[in-house]
Amino acid sequence: MKSRIIPTLPETVLSYGIGEKAEALDRVAGALDITHKIISEDQAGEQVGFLAGYEGFSSNGSKITAQGECVIFSGIDRDRLDVVLKAMRGEGLKIPLKAVVTPSNQSQTVVWLLEELAKEHEAMAKMGRR
């Protein structure tokens, strides 16, 4: 019987629109041996899977920009994500919109992801006000 080897994705944190916070995120990622990739402002129309380096994705050539800031985690399991988030808090990094690359969102664009995350963040904030 042949075994199927599933390649593991490198641990990567992608950031969009975080400006000067990128330096702090570089420190956090570097300390944890995680790659930090900054998504340029004009890449908001690109698919998340392409930006995260997933096989089967290529640039769509879109040069769309979007408002907002977010971080996107790729190849990081749940336990490790807890470590990363704790380190971000320890560094004083406040980036409310966060996502993990999933089969559901990898074919979506950063613009779409920002909109969805903003809706979720707003809904959670309203629930917390009760």
PDB file of C-alpha atoms in Angstrom:
ATOM      1  CA  MET A   1       0.000   0.000   0.000  1.00  0.00           C
ATOM      2  CA  LYS A   2       1.367   3.402  -0.938  1.00  0.00           C
ATOM      3  CA  SER A   3       1.336   6.058   1.694  1.00  0.00           C
ATOM      4  CA  ARG A   4       0.304   9.519   0.724  1.00  0.00           C
ATOM      5  CA  ILE A   5       2.609  12.260   1.887  1.00  0.00           C
ATOM      6  CA  ILE A   6       0.865  15.543   2.439  1.00  0.00           C
ATOM      7  CA  PRO A   7       3.292  18.422   2.262  1.00  0.00           C
ATOM      8  CA  THR A   8       3.199  20.732   5.226  1.00  0.00           C
ATOM      9  CA  LEU A   9       2.839  24.419   4.616  1.00  0.00           C
ATOM     10  CA  PRO A  10       5.465  26.725   6.029  1.00  0.00           C
ATOM     11  CA  GLU A  11       4.295  28.723   9.022  1.00  0.00           C
ATOM     12  CA  THR A  12       3.514  32.161   7.672  1.00  0.00           C
ATOM     13  CA  VAL A  13       1.762  35.258   8.923  1.00  0.00           C
ATOM     14  CA  LEU A  14       0.604  37.642   6.233  1.00  0.00           C
ATOM     15  CA  SER A  15      -0.248  41.231   7.031  1.00  0.00           C
ATOM     16  CA  TYR A  16      -2.211  43.830   5.133  1.00  0.00           C
ATOM     17  CA  GLY A  17      -2.432  47.535   5.860  1.00  0.00           C
ATOM     18  CA  ILE A  18      -0.742  47.441   9.269  1.00  0.00           C
ATOM     19  CA  GLY A  19       1.808  50.159   8.524  1.00  0.00           C
ATOM     20  CA  GLU A  20       4.315  50.728  11.307  1.00  0.00           C
ATOM     21  CA  LYS A  21       2.993  47.716  13.239  1.00  0.00           C
ATOM     22  CA  ALA A  22       4.798  45.543  10.671  1.00  0.00           C
ATOM     23  CA  GLU A  23       8.079  46.034  12.525  1.00  0.00           C
ATOM     24  CA  ALA A  24       6.595  44.625  15.754  1.00  0.00           C
ATOM     25  CA  LEU A  25       5.032  41.739  13.842  1.00  0.00           C
ATOM     26  CA  ASP A  26       8.449  41.046  12.276  1.00  0.00           C
ATOM     27  CA  ARG A  27       9.906  40.746  15.784  1.00  0.00           C
ATOM     28  CA  VAL A  28       7.165  38.383  16.935  1.00  0.00           C
ATOM     29  CA  ALA A  29       7.380  36.214  13.825  1.00  0.00           C
ATOM     30  CA  GLY A  30      11.173  36.157  13.864  1.00  0.00           C
ATOM     31  CA  ALA A  31      11.302  35.126  17.508  1.00  0.00           C
ATOM     32  CA  LEU A  32       8.981  32.208  16.706  1.00  0.00           C
ATOM     33  CA  ASP A  33      10.747  31.276  13.442  1.00  0.00           C
ATOM     34  CA  ILE A  34       7.663  32.159  11.390  1.00  0.00           C
ATOM     35  CA  THR A  35       7.798  33.931   8.041  1.00  0.00           C
ATOM     36  CA  HIS A  36       6.119  37.344   7.946  1.00  0.00           C
ATOM     37  CA  LYS A  37       4.943  38.410   4.517  1.00  0.00           C
ATOM     38  CA  ILE A  38       3.572  41.894   3.952  1.00  0.00           C
ATOM     39  CA  ILE A  39       0.783  42.035   1.397  1.00  0.00           C
ATOM     40  CA  SER A  40       1.286  45.216  -0.585  1.00  0.00           C
ATOM     41  CA  GLU A  41      -1.502  47.757  -0.680  1.00  0.00           C
ATOM     42  CA  ASP A  42      -2.358  47.040  -4.326  1.00  0.00           C
ATOM     43  CA  GLN A  43      -2.710  43.265  -3.793  1.00  0.00           C
ATOM     44  CA  ALA A  44      -6.112  43.374  -2.068  1.00  0.00           C
ATOM     45  CA  GLY A  45      -7.738  41.876  -5.171  1.00  0.00           C
ATOM     46  CA  GLU A  46      -5.505  38.797  -5.100  1.00  0.00           C
ATOM     47  CA  GLN A  47      -6.678  35.452  -3.746  1.00  0.00           C
ATOM     48  CA  VAL A  48      -5.597  34.543  -0.239  1.00  0.00           C
ATOM     49  CA  GLY A  49      -4.296  31.169  -1.456  1.00  0.00           C
ATOM     50  CA  PHE A  50      -1.982  32.851  -3.956  1.00  0.00           C
ATOM     51  CA  LEU A  51      -0.651  35.293  -1.379  1.00  0.00           C
ATOM     52  CA  ALA A  52      -0.063  32.453   1.101  1.00  0.00           C
ATOM     53  CA  GLY A  53       1.861  30.483  -1.542  1.00  0.00           C
ATOM     54  CA  TYR A  54      -0.589  27.601  -1.961  1.00  0.00           C
ATOM     55  CA  GLU A  55      -0.148  25.305  -4.956  1.00  0.00           C
ATOM     56  CA  GLY A  56      -2.624  25.797  -7.771  1.00  0.00           C
ATOM     57  CA  PHE A  57      -2.972  29.538  -7.265  1.00  0.00           C
ATOM     58  CA  SER A  58      -1.490  32.253  -9.419  1.00  0.00           C
ATOM     59  CA  SER A  59      -1.766  36.005  -9.575  1.00  0.00           C
ATOM     60  CA  ASN A  60      -4.950  37.313 -11.142  1.00  0.00           C
ATOM     61  CA  GLY A  61      -3.154  40.568 -11.939  1.00  0.00           C
ATOM     62  CA  SER A  62      -5.612  42.627  -9.912  1.00  0.00           C
ATOM     63  CA  LYS A  63      -4.304  45.940  -8.581  1.00  0.00           C
ATOM     64  CA  ILE A  64      -7.169  46.699  -6.184  1.00  0.00           C
ATOM     65  CA  THR A  65      -6.594  48.430  -2.854  1.00  0.00           C
ATOM     66  CA  ALA A  66      -8.747  48.217   0.256  1.00  0.00           C
ATOM     67  CA  GLN A  67      -9.145  50.016   3.554  1.00  0.00           C
ATOM     68  CA  GLY A  68      -8.388  48.219   6.767  1.00  0.00           C
ATOM     69  CA  GLU A  69      -5.746  46.106   8.395  1.00  0.00           C
ATOM     70  CA  CYS A  70      -5.596  42.415   9.090  1.00  0.00           C
ATOM     71  CA  VAL A  71      -3.303  39.482   9.696  1.00  0.00           C
ATOM     72  CA  ILE A  72      -3.774  36.108   8.065  1.00  0.00           C
ATOM     73  CA  PHE A  73      -2.210  32.965   9.494  1.00  0.00           C
ATOM     74  CA  SER A  74      -1.186  30.097   7.228  1.00  0.00           C
ATOM     75  CA  GLY A  75       0.287  26.717   8.131  1.00  0.00           C
ATOM     76  CA  ILE A  76      -0.034  27.410  11.857  1.00  0.00           C
ATOM     77  CA  ASP A  77      -1.902  24.864  13.965  1.00  0.00           C
ATOM     78  CA  ARG A  78      -4.203  25.786  16.846  1.00  0.00           C
ATOM     79  CA  ASP A  79      -1.674  25.337  19.657  1.00  0.00           C
ATOM     80  CA  ARG A  80       0.981  27.297  17.806  1.00  0.00           C
ATOM     81  CA  LEU A  81      -1.561  30.007  16.943  1.00  0.00           C
ATOM     82  CA  ASP A  82      -2.209  30.500  20.664  1.00  0.00           C
ATOM     83  CA  VAL A  83       1.542  31.056  21.133  1.00  0.00           C
ATOM     84  CA  VAL A  84       1.641  33.578  18.275  1.00  0.00           C
ATOM     85  CA  LEU A  85      -1.383  35.511  19.559  1.00  0.00           C
ATOM     86  CA  LYS A  86       0.068  35.626  23.083  1.00  0.00           C
ATOM     87  CA  ALA A  87       3.362  36.936  21.683  1.00  0.00           C
ATOM     88  CA  MET A  88       1.475  39.579  19.678  1.00  0.00           C
ATOM     89  CA  ARG A  89      -0.324  40.728  22.833  1.00  0.00           C
ATOM     90  CA  GLY A  90       2.991  40.789  24.686  1.00  0.00           C
ATOM     91  CA  GLU A  91       4.403  43.038  21.980  1.00  0.00           C
ATOM     92  CA  GLY A  92       1.378  45.341  22.306  1.00  0.00           C
ATOM     93  CA  LEU A  93       0.189  44.531  18.780  1.00  0.00           C
ATOM     94  CA  LYS A  94      -3.478  45.381  18.397  1.00  0.00           C
ATOM     95  CA  ILE A  95      -4.821  44.195  15.066  1.00  0.00           C
ATOM     96  CA  PRO A  96      -8.488  43.316  15.563  1.00  0.00           C
ATOM     97  CA  LEU A  97      -9.064  41.584  12.222  1.00  0.00           C
ATOM     98  CA  LYS A  98      -7.409  38.169  12.093  1.00  0.00           C
ATOM     99  CA  ALA A  99      -8.020  35.083   9.985  1.00  0.00           C
ATOM    100  CA  VAL A 100      -6.625  31.631   9.336  1.00  0.00           C
ATOM    101  CA  VAL A 101      -6.367  30.372   5.754  1.00  0.00           C
ATOM    102  CA  THR A 102      -9.033  27.698   5.270  1.00  0.00           C
ATOM    103  CA  PRO A 103     -10.394  25.748   2.308  1.00  0.00           C
ATOM    104  CA  SER A 104     -13.370  28.148   2.408  1.00  0.00           C
ATOM    105  CA  ASN A 105     -11.405  31.378   2.173  1.00  0.00           C
ATOM    106  CA  GLN A 106      -8.265  30.506   0.215  1.00  0.00           C
ATOM    107  CA  SER A 107      -9.953  31.253  -3.121  1.00  0.00           C
ATOM    108  CA  GLN A 108     -11.384  34.554  -1.833  1.00  0.00           C
ATOM    109  CA  THR A 109      -9.675  37.920  -2.211  1.00  0.00           C
ATOM    110  CA  VAL A 110      -8.182  40.020   0.553  1.00  0.00           C
ATOM    111  CA  VAL A 111     -10.934  42.621  -0.071  1.00  0.00           C
ATOM    112  CA  TRP A 112     -13.590  39.970   0.533  1.00  0.00           C
ATOM    113  CA  LEU A 113     -11.773  38.710   3.628  1.00  0.00           C
ATOM    114  CA  LEU A 114     -11.488  42.227   5.084  1.00  0.00           C
ATOM    115  CA  GLU A 115     -15.233  42.772   4.570  1.00  0.00           C
ATOM    116  CA  GLU A 116     -16.140  39.442   6.171  1.00  0.00           C
ATOM    117  CA  LEU A 117     -13.803  39.962   9.107  1.00  0.00           C
ATOM    118  CA  ALA A 118     -15.183  43.465   9.684  1.00  0.00           C
ATOM    119  CA  LYS A 119     -18.756  42.083   9.733  1.00  0.00           C
ATOM    120  CA  GLU A 120     -17.772  39.339  12.196  1.00  0.00           C
ATOM    121  CA  HIS A 121     -15.877  41.802  14.388  1.00  0.00           C
ATOM    122  CA  GLU A 122     -18.872  44.147  14.486  1.00  0.00           C
ATOM    123  CA  ALA A 123     -21.263  41.297  15.316  1.00  0.00           C
ATOM    124  CA  MET A 124     -19.007  40.089  18.137  1.00  0.00           C
ATOM    125  CA  ALA A 125     -18.695  43.620  19.496  1.00  0.00           C
ATOM    126  CA  LYS A 126     -22.495  43.963  19.568  1.00  0.00           C
ATOM    127  CA  MET A 127     -22.820  40.654  21.422  1.00  0.00           C
ATOM    128  CA  GLY A 128     -20.305  41.845  23.994  1.00  0.00           C
ATOM    129  CA  ARG A 129     -22.333  45.013  24.661  1.00  0.00           C
ATOM    130  CA  ARG A 130     -25.340  43.110  25.975  1.00  0.00           C
TER     131      ARG A 130
END
